[in-house]
Short mmCIF file of C-alpha atoms and ligand atoms in Angstrom, two decimals:
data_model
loop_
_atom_site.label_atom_id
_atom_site.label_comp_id
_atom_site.label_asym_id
_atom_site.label_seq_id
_atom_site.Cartn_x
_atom_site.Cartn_y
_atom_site.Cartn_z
CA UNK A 1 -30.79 1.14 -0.04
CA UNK A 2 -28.69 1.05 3.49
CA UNK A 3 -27.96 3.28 5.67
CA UNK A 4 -24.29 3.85 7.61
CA UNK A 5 -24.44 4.14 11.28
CA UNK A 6 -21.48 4.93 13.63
CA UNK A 7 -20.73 3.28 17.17
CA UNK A 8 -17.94 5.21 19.00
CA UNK A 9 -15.77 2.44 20.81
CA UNK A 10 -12.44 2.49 22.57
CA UNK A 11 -10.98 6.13 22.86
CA UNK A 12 -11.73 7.09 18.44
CA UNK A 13 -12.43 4.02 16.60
CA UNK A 14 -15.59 3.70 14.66
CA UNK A 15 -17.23 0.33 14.61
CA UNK A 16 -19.87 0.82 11.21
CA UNK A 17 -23.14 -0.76 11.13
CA UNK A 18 -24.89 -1.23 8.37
CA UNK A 19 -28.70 -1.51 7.76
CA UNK A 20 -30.77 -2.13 5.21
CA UNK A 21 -33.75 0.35 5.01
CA UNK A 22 -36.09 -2.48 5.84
CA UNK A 23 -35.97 -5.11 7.98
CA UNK A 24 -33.84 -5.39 11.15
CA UNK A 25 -30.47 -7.27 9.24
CA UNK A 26 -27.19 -5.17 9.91
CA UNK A 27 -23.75 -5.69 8.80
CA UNK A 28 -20.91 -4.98 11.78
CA UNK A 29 -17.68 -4.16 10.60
CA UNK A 30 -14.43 -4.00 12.42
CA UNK A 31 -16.01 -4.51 16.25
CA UNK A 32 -13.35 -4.22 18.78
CA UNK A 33 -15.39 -3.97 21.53
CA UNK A 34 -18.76 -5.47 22.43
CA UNK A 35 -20.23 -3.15 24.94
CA UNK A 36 -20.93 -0.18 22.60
CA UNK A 37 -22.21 -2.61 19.76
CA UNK A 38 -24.28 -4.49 22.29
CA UNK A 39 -25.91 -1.51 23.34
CA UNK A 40 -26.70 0.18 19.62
CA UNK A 41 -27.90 -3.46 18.41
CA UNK A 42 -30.76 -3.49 21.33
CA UNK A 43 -31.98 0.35 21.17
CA UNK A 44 -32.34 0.10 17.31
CA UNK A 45 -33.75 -3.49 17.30
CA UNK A 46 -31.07 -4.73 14.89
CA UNK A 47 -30.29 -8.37 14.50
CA UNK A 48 -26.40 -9.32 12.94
CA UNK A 49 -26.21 -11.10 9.56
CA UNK A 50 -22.49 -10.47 9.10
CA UNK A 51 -19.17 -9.08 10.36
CA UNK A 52 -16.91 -7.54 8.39
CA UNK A 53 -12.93 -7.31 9.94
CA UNK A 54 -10.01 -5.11 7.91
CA UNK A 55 -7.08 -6.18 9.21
CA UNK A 56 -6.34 -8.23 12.11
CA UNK A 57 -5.59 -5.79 15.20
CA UNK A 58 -7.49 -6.26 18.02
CA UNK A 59 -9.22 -2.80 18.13
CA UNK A 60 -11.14 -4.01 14.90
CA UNK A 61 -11.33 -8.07 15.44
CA UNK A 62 -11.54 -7.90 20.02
CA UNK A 63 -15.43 -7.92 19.81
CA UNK A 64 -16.03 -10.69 17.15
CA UNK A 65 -15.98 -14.13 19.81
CA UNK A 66 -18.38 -12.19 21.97
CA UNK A 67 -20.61 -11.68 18.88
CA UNK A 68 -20.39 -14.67 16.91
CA UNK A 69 -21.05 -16.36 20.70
CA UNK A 70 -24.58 -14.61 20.89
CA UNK A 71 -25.33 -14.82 16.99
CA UNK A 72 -23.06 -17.08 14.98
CA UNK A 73 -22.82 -15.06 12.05
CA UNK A 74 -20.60 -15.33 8.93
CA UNK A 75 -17.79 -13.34 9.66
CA UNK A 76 -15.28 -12.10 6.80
CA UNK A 77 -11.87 -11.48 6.92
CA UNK A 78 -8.37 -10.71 4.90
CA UNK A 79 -7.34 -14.30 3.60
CA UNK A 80 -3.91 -13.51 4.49
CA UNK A 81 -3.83 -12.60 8.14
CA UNK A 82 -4.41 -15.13 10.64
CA UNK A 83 -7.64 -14.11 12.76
CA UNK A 84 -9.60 -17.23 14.74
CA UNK A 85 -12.79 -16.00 14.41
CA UNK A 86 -12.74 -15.22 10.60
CA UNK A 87 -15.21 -18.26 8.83
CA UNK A 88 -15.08 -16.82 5.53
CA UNK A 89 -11.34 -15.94 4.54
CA UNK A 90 -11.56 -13.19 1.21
CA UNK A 91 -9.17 -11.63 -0.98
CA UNK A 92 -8.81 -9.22 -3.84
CA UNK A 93 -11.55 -9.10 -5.95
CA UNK A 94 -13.91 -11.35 -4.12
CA UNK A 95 -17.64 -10.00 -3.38
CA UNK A 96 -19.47 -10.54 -0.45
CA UNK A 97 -23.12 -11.02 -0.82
CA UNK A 98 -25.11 -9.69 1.91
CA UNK A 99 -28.79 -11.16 0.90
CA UNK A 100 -30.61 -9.64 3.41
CA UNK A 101 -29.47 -6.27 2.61
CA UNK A 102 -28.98 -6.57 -0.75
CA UNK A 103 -25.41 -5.04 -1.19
CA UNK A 104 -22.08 -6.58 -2.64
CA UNK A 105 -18.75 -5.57 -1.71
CA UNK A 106 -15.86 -5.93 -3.11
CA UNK A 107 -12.90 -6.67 -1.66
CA UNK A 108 -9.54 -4.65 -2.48
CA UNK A 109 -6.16 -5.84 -0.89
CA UNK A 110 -4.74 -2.76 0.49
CA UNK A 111 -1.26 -4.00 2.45
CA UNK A 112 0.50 -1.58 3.82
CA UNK A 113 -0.83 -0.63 7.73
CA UNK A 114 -0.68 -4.50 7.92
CA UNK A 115 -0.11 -6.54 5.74
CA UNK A 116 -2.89 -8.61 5.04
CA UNK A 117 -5.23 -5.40 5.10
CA UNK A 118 -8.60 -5.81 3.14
CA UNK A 119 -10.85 -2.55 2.13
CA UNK A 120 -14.74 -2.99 1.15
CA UNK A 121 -16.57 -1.24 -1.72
CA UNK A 122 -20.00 -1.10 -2.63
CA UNK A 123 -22.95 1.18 -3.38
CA UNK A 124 -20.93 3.86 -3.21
CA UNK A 125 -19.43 2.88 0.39
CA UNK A 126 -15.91 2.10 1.11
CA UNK A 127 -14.86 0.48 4.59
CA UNK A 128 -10.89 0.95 4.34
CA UNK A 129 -10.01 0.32 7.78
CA UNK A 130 -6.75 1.86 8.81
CA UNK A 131 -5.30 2.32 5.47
CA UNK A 132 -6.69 5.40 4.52
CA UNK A 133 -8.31 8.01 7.19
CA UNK A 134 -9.80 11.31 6.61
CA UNK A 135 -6.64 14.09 5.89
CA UNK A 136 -4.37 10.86 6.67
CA UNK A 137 -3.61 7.59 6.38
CA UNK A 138 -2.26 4.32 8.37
CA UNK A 139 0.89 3.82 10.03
CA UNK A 140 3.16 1.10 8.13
CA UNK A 141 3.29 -1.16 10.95
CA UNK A 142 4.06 -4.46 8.41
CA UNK A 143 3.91 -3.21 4.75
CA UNK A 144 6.40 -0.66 3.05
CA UNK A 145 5.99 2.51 2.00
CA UNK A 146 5.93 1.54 -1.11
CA UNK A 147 2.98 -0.98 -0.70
CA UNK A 148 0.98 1.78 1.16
CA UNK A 149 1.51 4.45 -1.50
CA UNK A 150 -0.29 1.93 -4.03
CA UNK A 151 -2.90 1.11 -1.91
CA UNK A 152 -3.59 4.55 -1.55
CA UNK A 153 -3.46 5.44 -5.25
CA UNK A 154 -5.99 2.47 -5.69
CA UNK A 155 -8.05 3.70 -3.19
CA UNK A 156 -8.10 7.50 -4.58
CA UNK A 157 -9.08 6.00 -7.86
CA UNK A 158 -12.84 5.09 -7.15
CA UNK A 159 -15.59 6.98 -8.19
CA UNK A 160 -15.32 10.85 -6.28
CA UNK A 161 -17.99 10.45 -4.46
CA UNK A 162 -17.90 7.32 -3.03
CA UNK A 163 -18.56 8.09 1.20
CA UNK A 164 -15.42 6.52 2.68
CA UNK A 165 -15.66 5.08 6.48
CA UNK A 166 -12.59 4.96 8.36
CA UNK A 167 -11.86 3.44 11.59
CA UNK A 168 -10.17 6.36 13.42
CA UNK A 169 -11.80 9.54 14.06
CA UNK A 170 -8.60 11.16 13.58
CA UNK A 171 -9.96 14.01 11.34
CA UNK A 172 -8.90 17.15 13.46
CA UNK A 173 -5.27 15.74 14.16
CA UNK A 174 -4.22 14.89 10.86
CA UNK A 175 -5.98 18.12 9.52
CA UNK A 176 -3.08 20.34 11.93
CA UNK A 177 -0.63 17.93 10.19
CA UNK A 178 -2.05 18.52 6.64
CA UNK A 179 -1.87 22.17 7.03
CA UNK A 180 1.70 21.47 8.16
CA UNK A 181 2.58 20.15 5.34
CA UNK A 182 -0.25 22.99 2.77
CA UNK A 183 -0.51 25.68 4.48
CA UNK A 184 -2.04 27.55 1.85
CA UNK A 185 -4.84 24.10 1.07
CA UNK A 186 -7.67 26.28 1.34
CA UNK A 187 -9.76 23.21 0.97
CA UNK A 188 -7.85 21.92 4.20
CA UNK A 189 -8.69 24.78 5.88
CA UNK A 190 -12.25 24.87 5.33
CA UNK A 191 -12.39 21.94 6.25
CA UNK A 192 -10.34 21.53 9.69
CA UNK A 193 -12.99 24.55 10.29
CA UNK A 194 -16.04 22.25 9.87
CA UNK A 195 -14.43 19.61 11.19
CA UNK A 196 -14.02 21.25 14.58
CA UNK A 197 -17.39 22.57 14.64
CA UNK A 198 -18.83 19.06 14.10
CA UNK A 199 -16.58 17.46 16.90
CA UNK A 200 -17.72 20.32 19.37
CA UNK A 201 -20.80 19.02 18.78
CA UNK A 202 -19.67 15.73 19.24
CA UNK A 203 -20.68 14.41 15.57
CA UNK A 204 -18.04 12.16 13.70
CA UNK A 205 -16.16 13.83 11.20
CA UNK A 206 -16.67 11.08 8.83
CA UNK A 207 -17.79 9.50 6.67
CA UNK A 208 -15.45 11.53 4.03
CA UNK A 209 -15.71 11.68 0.41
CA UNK A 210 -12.60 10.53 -2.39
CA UNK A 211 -13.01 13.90 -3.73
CA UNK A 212 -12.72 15.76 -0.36
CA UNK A 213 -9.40 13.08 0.41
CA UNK A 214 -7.94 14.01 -3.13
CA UNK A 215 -7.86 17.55 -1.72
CA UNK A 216 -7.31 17.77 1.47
CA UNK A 217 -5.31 14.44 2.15
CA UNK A 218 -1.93 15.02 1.75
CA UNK A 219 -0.79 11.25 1.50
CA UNK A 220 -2.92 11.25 -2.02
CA UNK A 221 -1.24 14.50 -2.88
CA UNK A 222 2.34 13.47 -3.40
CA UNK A 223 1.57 14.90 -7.07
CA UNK A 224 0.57 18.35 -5.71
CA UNK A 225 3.97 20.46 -6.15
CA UNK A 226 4.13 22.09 -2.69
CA UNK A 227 3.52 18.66 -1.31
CA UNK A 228 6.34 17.59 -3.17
CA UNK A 229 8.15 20.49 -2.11
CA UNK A 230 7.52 19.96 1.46
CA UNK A 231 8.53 16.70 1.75
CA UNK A 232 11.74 17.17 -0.10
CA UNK A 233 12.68 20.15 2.33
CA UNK A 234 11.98 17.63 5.60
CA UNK A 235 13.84 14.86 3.71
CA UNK A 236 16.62 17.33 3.00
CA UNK A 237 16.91 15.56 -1.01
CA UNK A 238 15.33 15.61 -4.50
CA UNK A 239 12.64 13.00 -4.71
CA UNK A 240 11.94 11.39 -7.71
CA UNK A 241 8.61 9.04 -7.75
CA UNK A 242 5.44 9.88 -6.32
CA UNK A 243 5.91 7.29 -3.85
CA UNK A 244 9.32 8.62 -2.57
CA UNK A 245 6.89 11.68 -1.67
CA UNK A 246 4.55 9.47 -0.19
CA UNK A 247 7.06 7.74 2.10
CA UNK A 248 9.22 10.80 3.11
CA UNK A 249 5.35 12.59 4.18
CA UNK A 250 4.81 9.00 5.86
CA UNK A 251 7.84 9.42 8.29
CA UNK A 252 7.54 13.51 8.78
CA UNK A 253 4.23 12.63 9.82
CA UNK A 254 5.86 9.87 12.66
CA UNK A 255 7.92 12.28 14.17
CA UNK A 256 4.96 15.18 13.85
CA UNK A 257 3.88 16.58 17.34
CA UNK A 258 0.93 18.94 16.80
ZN1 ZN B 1 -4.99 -1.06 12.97
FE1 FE B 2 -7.19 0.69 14.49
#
């Protein structure tokens, strides 16, 4: 069994530890910044026995050097992005074996935000980076739309209940453009309600759930015919594939101020 714990860094990225329920071993993934991890690692007692980076920006690799420096851990990577500090380059459908906490994840190739972007799954977890966030999903800074709608659909097809981490806390904003774009998502709106209540309170919003993403998130709804009906009214044309959807919803949401 492990257990998920968040570390607020930078302005709303999430760096995830995770610990096994016994023993001290944790598992870092995506640490940008040091400081914040530094801090959680001595109040809990924790002692690194991995890192695990998404994609190669530096608000999810900056922290690794300072890390590795103090506690030269293996530290995993995607196998095609270039990132110094990576010592064990992986790929789709590798598994990383974490001994000490007994958990395997696999690794999905999810291009799209970048486009080298890895996602992890395992008992029930997924770490997806900035591919998919809660009610939104990446910006295609080197993939196409096309290679982000995929990545998506593979990503909505684990199990429902699978807890998915993120590394934005970008829950609220993406919940004003969801309801944008489904007004009438009365899941949405239940949601953005709890969503604001636990942010008051100054809880992260995540993780998230597939099954909550399948119905609130309107990037995995380019099925749902008032998505599709939405996007064809910004796009001002009939669109054909479920990806067309995808990408027209993709560049609405660009030029969205909330
Ligand atoms: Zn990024
Ligand atoms: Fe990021």
């Amino acid at each position: 069994m492990t257990a998920v714990l968040h570390v607020p860094a930078f302005k709303d990225n999430y760096i995830w530890l995770i610990r096994a329920s016994t023993g001290n071993g944790v598992v870092i993934v995506d640490p940008g910044e040091a400081a914040p991890v530094h801090e959680a690692l001595a109040r809990l007692r924790l002692t690194p026995v991995a890192i695990l980076c998404t994609h190669h920006h530096g608000d999810h690799v900056g922290a690794v050097a300072e890390l590795v420096d103090d506690n030269p851990v293996p530290v995993y990577g995607p196998a095609r992005e270039t990132i110094s500090t990576v010592t064990h380059p992986v790929g789709e459908g590798d598994v990383v074996v974490l001994h000490a906490l007994e958990l395997r994840l696999r690794v999905i190739d999810i291009p799209g935000h970048t486009a080298g972007h890895i996602a992890y799954y395992g008992a029930g977890m997924l770490f997806c980076g900035d591919t998919l966030f809660s009610a939104g999903c990446g910006r295609l800074f080197e993939g196409t739309a096309e290679q982000m709608c995929h990545s998506l659909q593979r990503l909505a097809a684990l199990p429902d209940d699978t807890q998915v981490y993120c590394g934005h806390e970008y829950t609220d904003a993406n919940l004003r453009f969801a309801l944008t774009v489904e007004p009438d998502n009365a899941d949405a709106q239940k949601y953005r309600e709890a969503v604001i209540d636990l942010r008051r309170r100054n809880l992260p919003s995540l993780p998230s759930t597939i099954a909550r993403e399948k119905s609130v998130n309107p990037f995995l709804r380019c099925r749902a015919p008032r998505v599709r009906a939405a996007a064809e009214a910004f796009a001002h044309r009939q669109l054909t594939t479920d990806c067309e959807v995808f990408a027209a919803v993709r560049r609405w949401k660009d030029s969205f101020i909330g």
